[in-house]
Amino acid sequence: MPALWNPDHNNIGIRGLHLDQQLQLLPMDSSKKTEVVLLACGSFNPITNMHLRLFELAKDYLNATGEYKVIKGIISPVGDAYKKKGLIPAHHRIIMAELATKNSHWVEVDTWESLQKEWVETVKVLRHHQEKLATGSRSHPQSSPVLERPGRKRKWADQKQDSSPQKPQEPKPTGVPRVKLLCGADLLESFSVPNLWKMEDITQIVANFGLICVTRAGSDAQKFIYESDVLWRHQSNIHLVTEWITNDISSTKIRRALRRGQSIRYLVPDLVQEYIEEHDLYNSESEDRNAGVTLAPLQRNTSEAKHNHSTR
C-alpha cells in the first residue's frame, strides 16, 4: 500500500528550510544596526565604579532599541592643561583607568587627549575618534597608544611625536561605527554655564555625533533639553538613559573621603584603591593643585568672546 502523504512531514521540511533561512539572515539583520562606539571624556580623578556603570547602562539601552549595536567603549581622560582644581597628573589617572578596565572585554582607555600639550575641546576629541574609524587607522596604534596592562609606567615621551591634533573633519561615515558622547546629566546641564562651552561645539556634538546621557530618576534632563533651542532641535540624537538603581558615587566625594582618612572600598575598583594608597594620590595638598587658576575652557572661550566683541 503506497505511503500516504503526510502534511506534517512536509511542514517539518518547510519549517527546517525557514529555520536555515532565518539563521542565514541573522548576520544580515545584525548588519543593519548602526554600530556605536561610546566615548566618555572627563577628569576621571579618580575613576569610580559609577563611571564604569555608565558604559554598561548605555550599552544595554542602545542595544535594546534594536537600532544600534555597541561595539566598544572608550575612556578618554582630559590632559593636565585642563587646569581643574585638584586635578592630579594625567599619567596617574590613565593608569587608574587602565586598572579599572582590566577585566572589561569592550571598554578601553585612550591616551590621545591626555597627551596633548593644550586642552582639547570635546568636539575635537569626538572628531579624532570618528576620523580614526572612518580612515581605518585602528591598524596604526601609535596614533592612540594603549597603556600596557597594568601597573607599568609607560614612556610618555615616545608617544608625543604622534599626539598632535589631526585636521578636523565632519563625520560622514557610511557603514562605519558612529562615535557618540557618553555622559551624565551634570555634563548635559553644564552646557548652560557661560563660556564653558562654545555654542557651535554644542551644536556639532548633538547634531553630528549624539549624546547618551545617563540620568537619575526624577532628573530634569528632559526639561533642560526642552528649555534649550539647540538641544530641542536635535533631541532625536540625544538618548536619555535612566539609572533606576541609585548610585551617588562621584570623584569629588571619593577625594573628600580620602582627605579625611575614610574608606573608599567598594566605591572604586580594588586595584584603583590599591594604586591610590600606594602613591598617596589624594590629600589636602593635591586638592590645592591648580587653585586660583582659571579652568582652560573658561579662559579660552572668555578670551575669544572678548576678542570677537572688540572686533565688531
mmCIF file of C-alpha atoms in Angstrom:
data_model
loop_
_atom_site.group_PDB
_atom_site.id
_atom_site.type_symbol
_atom_site.label_atom_id
_atom_site.label_comp_id
_atom_site.label_asym_id
_atom_site.label_seq_id
_atom_site.Cartn_x
_atom_site.Cartn_y
_atom_site.Cartn_z
ATOM 1 C CA MET A 1 0.000 0.000 0.000
ATOM 2 C CA PRO A 2 1.571 3.300 -1.017
ATOM 3 C CA ALA A 3 2.534 5.580 1.817
ATOM 4 C CA LEU A 4 0.015 8.264 2.440
ATOM 5 C CA TRP A 5 1.198 11.870 2.075
ATOM 6 C CA ASN A 6 1.879 13.259 5.495
ATOM 7 C CA PRO A 7 1.297 17.006 5.597
ATOM 8 C CA ASP A 8 3.139 17.214 8.901
ATOM 9 C CA HIS A 9 6.248 15.721 7.304
ATOM 10 C CA ASN A 10 6.191 18.351 4.582
ATOM 11 C CA ASN A 11 5.671 21.094 7.108
ATOM 12 C CA ILE A 12 8.681 19.898 9.037
ATOM 13 C CA GLY A 13 10.784 20.277 5.907
ATOM 14 C CA ILE A 14 9.435 23.729 5.254
ATOM 15 C CA ARG A 15 9.991 24.725 8.836
ATOM 16 C CA GLY A 16 13.522 23.429 8.619
ATOM 17 C CA LEU A 17 14.104 25.444 5.481
ATOM 18 C CA HIS A 18 12.704 28.540 7.102
ATOM 19 C CA LEU A 19 14.937 27.983 10.115
ATOM 20 C CA ASP A 20 18.011 27.720 7.880
ATOM 21 C CA GLN A 21 16.997 30.854 6.059
ATOM 22 C CA GLN A 22 16.447 32.636 9.351
ATOM 23 C CA LEU A 23 19.863 31.617 10.610
ATOM 24 C CA GLN A 24 21.424 32.871 7.390
ATOM 25 C CA LEU A 25 19.584 36.147 7.695
ATOM 26 C CA LEU A 26 20.707 36.824 11.253
ATOM 27 C CA PRO A 27 24.064 38.373 10.252
ATOM 28 C CA MET A 28 22.265 40.493 7.647
ATOM 29 C CA ASP A 29 19.769 41.711 10.230
ATOM 30 C CA SER A 30 22.636 42.481 12.595
ATOM 31 C CA SER A 31 24.486 44.375 9.889
ATOM 32 C CA LYS A 32 21.534 46.730 9.504
ATOM 33 C CA LYS A 33 22.125 48.018 13.013
ATOM 34 C CA THR A 34 24.278 51.095 13.435
ATOM 35 C CA GLU A 35 27.466 50.185 15.249
ATOM 36 C CA VAL A 36 28.290 52.601 18.043
ATOM 37 C CA VAL A 37 31.460 53.468 19.916
ATOM 38 C CA LEU A 38 30.762 55.144 23.260
ATOM 39 C CA LEU A 39 33.244 57.864 24.196
ATOM 40 C CA ALA A 40 33.433 59.239 27.730
ATOM 41 C CA CYS A 41 35.549 62.352 28.268
ATOM 42 C CA GLY A 42 36.323 63.737 31.698
ATOM 43 C CA SER A 43 38.808 64.104 34.516
ATOM 44 C CA PHE A 44 38.422 60.585 35.969
ATOM 45 C CA ASN A 45 40.049 61.976 39.094
ATOM 46 C CA PRO A 46 39.834 59.192 40.154
ATOM 47 C CA ILE A 47 37.775 56.790 38.058
ATOM 48 C CA THR A 48 34.908 55.268 40.079
ATOM 49 C CA ASN A 49 32.557 52.325 39.784
ATOM 50 C CA MET A 50 29.880 54.770 38.613
ATOM 51 C CA HIS A 51 31.986 55.743 35.600
ATOM 52 C CA LEU A 52 32.112 52.084 34.617
ATOM 53 C CA ARG A 53 28.375 51.642 35.219
ATOM 54 C CA LEU A 54 27.626 54.436 32.737
ATOM 55 C CA PHE A 55 29.049 52.290 29.951
ATOM 56 C CA GLU A 56 27.022 49.236 30.923
ATOM 57 C CA LEU A 57 23.792 51.224 31.235
ATOM 58 C CA ALA A 58 24.293 52.952 27.897
ATOM 59 C CA LYS A 59 25.188 49.700 26.145
ATOM 60 C CA ASP A 60 22.088 47.922 27.467
ATOM 61 C CA TYR A 61 19.864 50.826 26.449
ATOM 62 C CA LEU A 62 21.198 51.229 22.915
ATOM 63 C CA ASN A 63 21.306 47.509 22.178
ATOM 64 C CA ALA A 64 17.704 47.167 23.403
ATOM 65 C CA THR A 65 16.471 49.702 20.836
ATOM 66 C CA GLY A 66 17.194 47.229 18.048
ATOM 67 C CA GLU A 67 18.698 50.072 16.004
ATOM 68 C CA TYR A 68 22.176 50.125 17.500
ATOM 69 C CA LYS A 69 24.922 47.713 18.423
ATOM 70 C CA VAL A 70 27.558 48.981 20.849
ATOM 71 C CA ILE A 71 30.920 47.541 19.861
ATOM 72 C CA LYS A 72 33.342 49.475 22.044
ATOM 73 C CA GLY A 73 33.646 51.944 24.888
ATOM 74 C CA ILE A 74 36.471 54.471 25.192
ATOM 75 C CA ILE A 75 37.574 56.324 28.319
ATOM 76 C CA SER A 76 39.471 59.499 27.410
ATOM 77 C CA PRO A 77 40.916 61.294 30.442
ATOM 78 C CA VAL A 78 41.473 65.019 29.997
ATOM 79 C CA GLY A 79 45.016 66.378 29.859
ATOM 80 C CA ASP A 80 46.762 68.331 32.601
ATOM 81 C CA ALA A 81 46.240 71.563 30.642
ATOM 82 C CA TYR A 82 42.563 71.463 31.631
ATOM 83 C CA LYS A 83 43.697 73.109 34.883
ATOM 84 C CA LYS A 84 40.844 71.869 37.038
ATOM 85 C CA LYS A 85 41.313 72.343 40.750
ATOM 86 C CA GLY A 86 42.587 69.180 42.400
ATOM 87 C CA LEU A 87 43.425 67.502 39.063
ATOM 88 C CA ILE A 88 46.331 65.113 39.607
ATOM 89 C CA PRO A 89 48.799 64.342 36.751
ATOM 90 C CA ALA A 90 47.364 62.551 33.733
ATOM 91 C CA HIS A 91 49.661 59.540 33.899
ATOM 92 C CA HIS A 92 48.204 58.561 37.287
ATOM 93 C CA ARG A 93 44.635 58.981 36.023
ATOM 94 C CA ILE A 94 45.437 56.944 32.914
ATOM 95 C CA ILE A 95 46.940 54.107 34.937
ATOM 96 C CA MET A 96 43.948 54.038 37.297
ATOM 97 C CA ALA A 97 41.554 53.921 34.348
ATOM 98 C CA GLU A 98 43.576 51.052 32.861
ATOM 99 C CA LEU A 99 43.438 49.185 36.149
ATOM 100 C CA ALA A 100 39.679 49.785 36.361
ATOM 101 C CA THR A 101 39.057 48.356 32.883
ATOM 102 C CA LYS A 102 41.494 45.473 33.207
ATOM 103 C CA ASN A 103 38.703 42.894 33.189
ATOM 104 C CA SER A 104 36.473 44.600 30.620
ATOM 105 C CA HIS A 105 36.218 42.994 27.206
ATOM 106 C CA TRP A 106 34.902 46.091 25.481
ATOM 107 C CA VAL A 107 35.838 49.260 27.389
ATOM 108 C CA GLU A 108 39.354 50.589 26.848
ATOM 109 C CA VAL A 109 41.407 53.654 27.732
ATOM 110 C CA ASP A 110 42.722 56.054 25.101
ATOM 111 C CA THR A 111 45.611 58.423 25.864
ATOM 112 C CA TRP A 112 45.424 60.756 22.843
ATOM 113 C CA GLU A 113 43.553 63.556 24.608
ATOM 114 C CA SER A 114 45.692 63.376 27.744
ATOM 115 C CA LEU A 115 48.909 63.649 25.708
ATOM 116 C CA GLN A 116 48.043 66.998 24.128
ATOM 117 C CA LYS A 117 50.040 69.972 25.371
ATOM 118 C CA GLU A 118 46.967 72.194 25.219
ATOM 119 C CA TRP A 119 43.450 71.475 26.387
ATOM 120 C CA VAL A 120 41.369 69.919 23.600
ATOM 121 C CA GLU A 121 37.671 70.687 23.139
ATOM 122 C CA THR A 122 35.408 67.654 23.495
ATOM 123 C CA VAL A 123 34.089 68.041 19.947
ATOM 124 C CA LYS A 124 37.666 67.697 18.644
ATOM 125 C CA VAL A 125 38.146 64.511 20.645
ATOM 126 C CA LEU A 126 34.953 63.144 19.085
ATOM 127 C CA ARG A 127 36.195 64.113 15.623
ATOM 128 C CA HIS A 128 39.546 62.466 16.274
ATOM 129 C CA HIS A 129 37.985 59.116 17.149
ATOM 130 C CA GLN A 130 35.393 59.285 14.369
ATOM 131 C CA GLU A 131 38.134 60.042 11.858
ATOM 132 C CA LYS A 132 40.183 57.103 13.126
ATOM 133 C CA LEU A 133 37.233 54.808 12.483
ATOM 134 C CA ALA A 134 36.472 56.340 9.092
ATOM 135 C CA THR A 135 40.055 56.067 7.847
ATOM 136 C CA GLY A 136 40.705 52.650 9.305
ATOM 137 C CA SER A 137 43.612 53.961 11.351
ATOM 138 C CA ARG A 138 42.954 51.435 14.066
ATOM 139 C CA SER A 139 45.771 49.491 12.433
ATOM 140 C CA HIS A 140 48.154 52.276 13.471
ATOM 141 C CA PRO A 141 48.182 52.117 17.267
ATOM 142 C CA GLN A 142 50.872 54.777 17.531
ATOM 143 C CA SER A 143 48.257 57.469 16.858
ATOM 144 C CA SER A 144 46.440 56.476 20.015
ATOM 145 C CA PRO A 145 48.735 54.406 22.216
ATOM 146 C CA VAL A 146 47.270 51.912 24.639
ATOM 147 C CA LEU A 147 48.784 51.628 28.073
ATOM 148 C CA GLU A 148 50.342 48.295 28.883
ATOM 149 C CA ARG A 149 48.370 46.181 31.331
ATOM 150 C CA PRO A 150 48.593 47.215 34.258
ATOM 151 C CA GLY A 151 50.991 48.930 36.627
ATOM 152 C CA ARG A 152 53.870 49.537 34.235
ATOM 153 C CA LYS A 153 54.757 53.152 33.679
ATOM 154 C CA ARG A 154 54.579 53.995 30.003
ATOM 155 C CA LYS A 155 57.168 56.046 28.167
ATOM 156 C CA TRP A 156 55.106 59.133 27.569
ATOM 157 C CA ALA A 157 57.796 60.918 25.561
ATOM 158 C CA ASP A 158 57.715 58.133 22.972
ATOM 159 C CA GLN A 159 54.066 58.882 22.251
ATOM 160 C CA LYS A 160 54.215 62.667 21.911
ATOM 161 C CA GLN A 161 55.527 62.591 18.368
ATOM 162 C CA ASP A 162 52.180 61.208 17.209
ATOM 163 C CA SER A 163 49.915 63.170 19.524
ATOM 164 C CA SER A 164 49.347 66.366 17.544
ATOM 165 C CA PRO A 165 45.682 67.039 16.728
ATOM 166 C CA GLN A 166 44.627 65.986 13.262
ATOM 167 C CA LYS A 167 42.804 68.278 10.884
ATOM 168 C CA PRO A 168 39.142 68.236 11.970
ATOM 169 C CA GLN A 169 36.712 66.573 9.628
ATOM 170 C CA GLU A 170 32.978 66.293 9.972
ATOM 171 C CA PRO A 171 31.965 62.654 10.313
ATOM 172 C CA LYS A 172 30.278 61.314 7.207
ATOM 173 C CA PRO A 173 30.768 57.572 7.523
ATOM 174 C CA THR A 174 28.624 55.033 5.746
ATOM 175 C CA GLY A 175 28.764 51.632 7.368
ATOM 176 C CA VAL A 176 31.371 52.984 9.780
ATOM 177 C CA PRO A 177 30.766 52.807 13.547
ATOM 178 C CA ARG A 178 29.444 56.075 14.928
ATOM 179 C CA VAL A 179 31.100 57.735 17.906
ATOM 180 C CA LYS A 180 28.660 59.057 20.489
ATOM 181 C CA LEU A 181 29.438 61.021 23.635
ATOM 182 C CA LEU A 182 28.578 59.210 26.850
ATOM 183 C CA CYS A 183 27.919 61.460 29.825
ATOM 184 C CA GLY A 184 25.940 62.081 32.968
ATOM 185 C CA ALA A 185 23.230 64.685 33.437
ATOM 186 C CA ASP A 186 25.759 67.059 35.006
ATOM 187 C CA LEU A 187 27.625 67.387 31.712
ATOM 188 C CA LEU A 188 24.393 67.992 29.818
ATOM 189 C CA GLU A 189 23.415 70.739 32.235
ATOM 190 C CA SER A 190 26.901 72.275 32.075
ATOM 191 C CA PHE A 191 26.032 73.403 28.547
ATOM 192 C CA SER A 192 24.277 76.353 30.176
ATOM 193 C CA VAL A 193 27.359 77.568 32.100
ATOM 194 C CA PRO A 194 28.533 80.815 30.446
ATOM 195 C CA ASN A 195 31.743 80.425 28.393
ATOM 196 C CA LEU A 196 32.262 76.793 29.440
ATOM 197 C CA TRP A 197 31.140 75.578 26.019
ATOM 198 C CA LYS A 198 31.028 77.213 22.597
ATOM 199 C CA MET A 199 27.540 77.148 21.135
ATOM 200 C CA GLU A 200 28.890 75.855 17.814
ATOM 201 C CA ASP A 201 30.605 72.985 19.651
ATOM 202 C CA ILE A 202 27.390 72.029 21.435
ATOM 203 C CA THR A 203 25.549 72.105 18.121
ATOM 204 C CA GLN A 204 28.121 69.883 16.422
ATOM 205 C CA ILE A 205 28.182 67.428 19.316
ATOM 206 C CA VAL A 206 24.423 66.865 19.332
ATOM 207 C CA ALA A 207 23.903 67.193 15.556
ATOM 208 C CA ASN A 208 26.878 65.244 14.169
ATOM 209 C CA PHE A 209 27.630 62.760 16.923
ATOM 210 C CA GLY A 210 24.907 62.468 19.538
ATOM 211 C CA LEU A 211 24.663 62.135 23.296
ATOM 212 C CA ILE A 212 23.948 59.173 25.508
ATOM 213 C CA CYS A 213 23.095 60.817 28.806
ATOM 214 C CA VAL A 214 22.631 58.672 31.910
ATOM 215 C CA THR A 215 20.317 60.424 34.354
ATOM 216 C CA ARG A 216 18.829 59.665 37.724
ATOM 217 C CA ALA A 217 15.165 59.069 38.461
ATOM 218 C CA GLY A 218 13.500 62.452 38.844
ATOM 219 C CA SER A 219 16.235 64.219 36.869
ATOM 220 C CA ASP A 220 15.343 67.405 34.998
ATOM 221 C CA ALA A 221 17.370 66.431 31.930
ATOM 222 C CA GLN A 222 14.257 66.337 29.742
ATOM 223 C CA LYS A 223 13.238 69.771 30.994
ATOM 224 C CA PHE A 224 16.744 71.071 30.333
ATOM 225 C CA ILE A 225 16.508 69.827 26.731
ATOM 226 C CA TYR A 226 13.096 71.465 26.387
ATOM 227 C CA GLU A 227 14.486 74.813 27.558
ATOM 228 C CA SER A 228 17.387 74.750 25.078
ATOM 229 C CA ASP A 229 16.573 75.501 21.438
ATOM 230 C CA VAL A 230 19.711 73.732 20.204
ATOM 231 C CA LEU A 231 19.141 70.584 22.252
ATOM 232 C CA TRP A 232 15.428 70.552 21.428
ATOM 233 C CA ARG A 233 16.171 70.810 17.715
ATOM 234 C CA HIS A 234 18.411 67.731 17.899
ATOM 235 C CA GLN A 235 16.584 65.829 20.628
ATOM 236 C CA SER A 236 16.289 62.755 18.406
ATOM 237 C CA ASN A 237 20.075 62.424 18.694
ATOM 238 C CA ILE A 238 20.039 62.714 22.491
ATOM 239 C CA HIS A 239 19.290 59.489 24.327
ATOM 240 C CA LEU A 240 18.326 59.775 27.982
ATOM 241 C CA VAL A 241 19.034 56.620 29.976
ATOM 242 C CA THR A 242 17.538 56.469 33.451
ATOM 243 C CA GLU A 243 19.648 54.950 36.221
ATOM 244 C CA TRP A 244 16.979 53.353 38.380
ATOM 245 C CA ILE A 245 19.436 51.870 40.858
ATOM 246 C CA THR A 246 20.531 54.930 42.803
ATOM 247 C CA ASN A 247 24.278 55.458 42.637
ATOM 248 C CA ASP A 248 25.591 58.717 44.026
ATOM 249 C CA ILE A 249 29.311 57.956 43.757
ATOM 250 C CA SER A 250 31.408 60.830 42.466
ATOM 251 C CA SER A 251 35.119 61.551 42.152
ATOM 252 C CA THR A 252 34.667 64.627 44.353
ATOM 253 C CA LYS A 253 33.208 62.528 47.182
ATOM 254 C CA ILE A 254 35.960 59.935 46.769
ATOM 255 C CA ARG A 255 38.650 62.611 47.140
ATOM 256 C CA ARG A 256 36.880 64.089 50.174
ATOM 257 C CA ALA A 257 36.757 60.693 51.888
ATOM 258 C CA LEU A 258 40.451 60.134 51.189
ATOM 259 C CA ARG A 259 41.385 63.539 52.627
ATOM 260 C CA ARG A 260 39.529 62.558 55.787
ATOM 261 C CA GLY A 261 41.131 59.146 56.043
ATOM 262 C CA GLN A 262 37.874 57.327 55.316
ATOM 263 C CA SER A 263 37.492 54.080 53.411
ATOM 264 C CA ILE A 264 36.636 54.133 49.695
ATOM 265 C CA ARG A 265 36.402 50.382 49.310
ATOM 266 C CA TYR A 266 33.574 49.211 47.002
ATOM 267 C CA LEU A 267 33.323 52.749 45.597
ATOM 268 C CA VAL A 268 36.235 52.259 43.217
ATOM 269 C CA PRO A 269 37.713 49.048 41.796
ATOM 270 C CA ASP A 270 40.066 47.317 44.249
ATOM 271 C CA LEU A 271 43.108 47.793 42.004
ATOM 272 C CA VAL A 272 42.377 51.518 41.809
ATOM 273 C CA GLN A 273 42.124 51.762 45.589
ATOM 274 C CA GLU A 274 45.464 49.954 45.954
ATOM 275 C CA TYR A 275 47.125 52.271 43.440
ATOM 276 C CA ILE A 276 45.785 55.387 45.186
ATOM 277 C CA GLU A 277 47.037 54.186 48.566
ATOM 278 C CA GLU A 278 50.406 53.084 47.189
ATOM 279 C CA HIS A 279 51.090 56.519 45.673
ATOM 280 C CA ASP A 280 49.205 58.617 48.254
ATOM 281 C CA LEU A 281 47.487 60.436 45.382
ATOM 282 C CA TYR A 282 44.767 62.377 47.157
ATOM 283 C CA ASN A 283 45.241 64.628 50.164
ATOM 284 C CA SER A 284 44.858 68.257 51.156
ATOM 285 C CA GLU A 285 47.955 69.163 49.160
ATOM 286 C CA SER A 286 46.722 67.535 45.952
ATOM 287 C CA GLU A 287 43.340 69.214 46.292
ATOM 288 C CA ASP A 288 45.055 72.623 46.164
ATOM 289 C CA ARG A 289 46.580 71.819 42.791
ATOM 290 C CA ASN A 290 45.553 74.488 40.224
ATOM 291 C CA ALA A 291 43.930 76.535 42.993
ATOM 292 C CA GLY A 292 43.251 80.032 41.719
ATOM 293 C CA VAL A 293 43.858 79.015 38.098
ATOM 294 C CA THR A 294 41.054 79.641 35.610
ATOM 295 C CA LEU A 295 39.693 76.479 34.029
ATOM 296 C CA ALA A 296 41.096 76.128 30.494
ATOM 297 C CA PRO A 297 37.761 76.267 28.590
ATOM 298 C CA LEU A 298 36.610 79.289 30.577
ATOM 299 C CA GLN A 299 39.888 81.059 29.934
ATOM 300 C CA ARG A 300 39.938 80.287 26.212
ATOM 301 C CA ASN A 301 36.273 80.900 25.486
ATOM 302 C CA THR A 302 36.120 84.107 27.540
ATOM 303 C CA SER A 303 39.194 85.432 25.742
ATOM 304 C CA GLU A 304 37.743 84.574 22.329
ATOM 305 C CA ALA A 305 34.406 86.128 23.231
ATOM 306 C CA LYS A 306 36.123 89.386 24.248
ATOM 307 C CA HIS A 307 38.188 89.370 21.056
ATOM 308 C CA ASN A 308 35.143 88.805 18.867
ATOM 309 C CA HIS A 309 33.266 91.553 20.668
ATOM 310 C CA SER A 310 36.134 94.048 20.247
ATOM 311 C CA THR A 311 36.465 93.364 16.508
ATOM 312 C CA ARG A 312 32.811 94.006 15.751
#
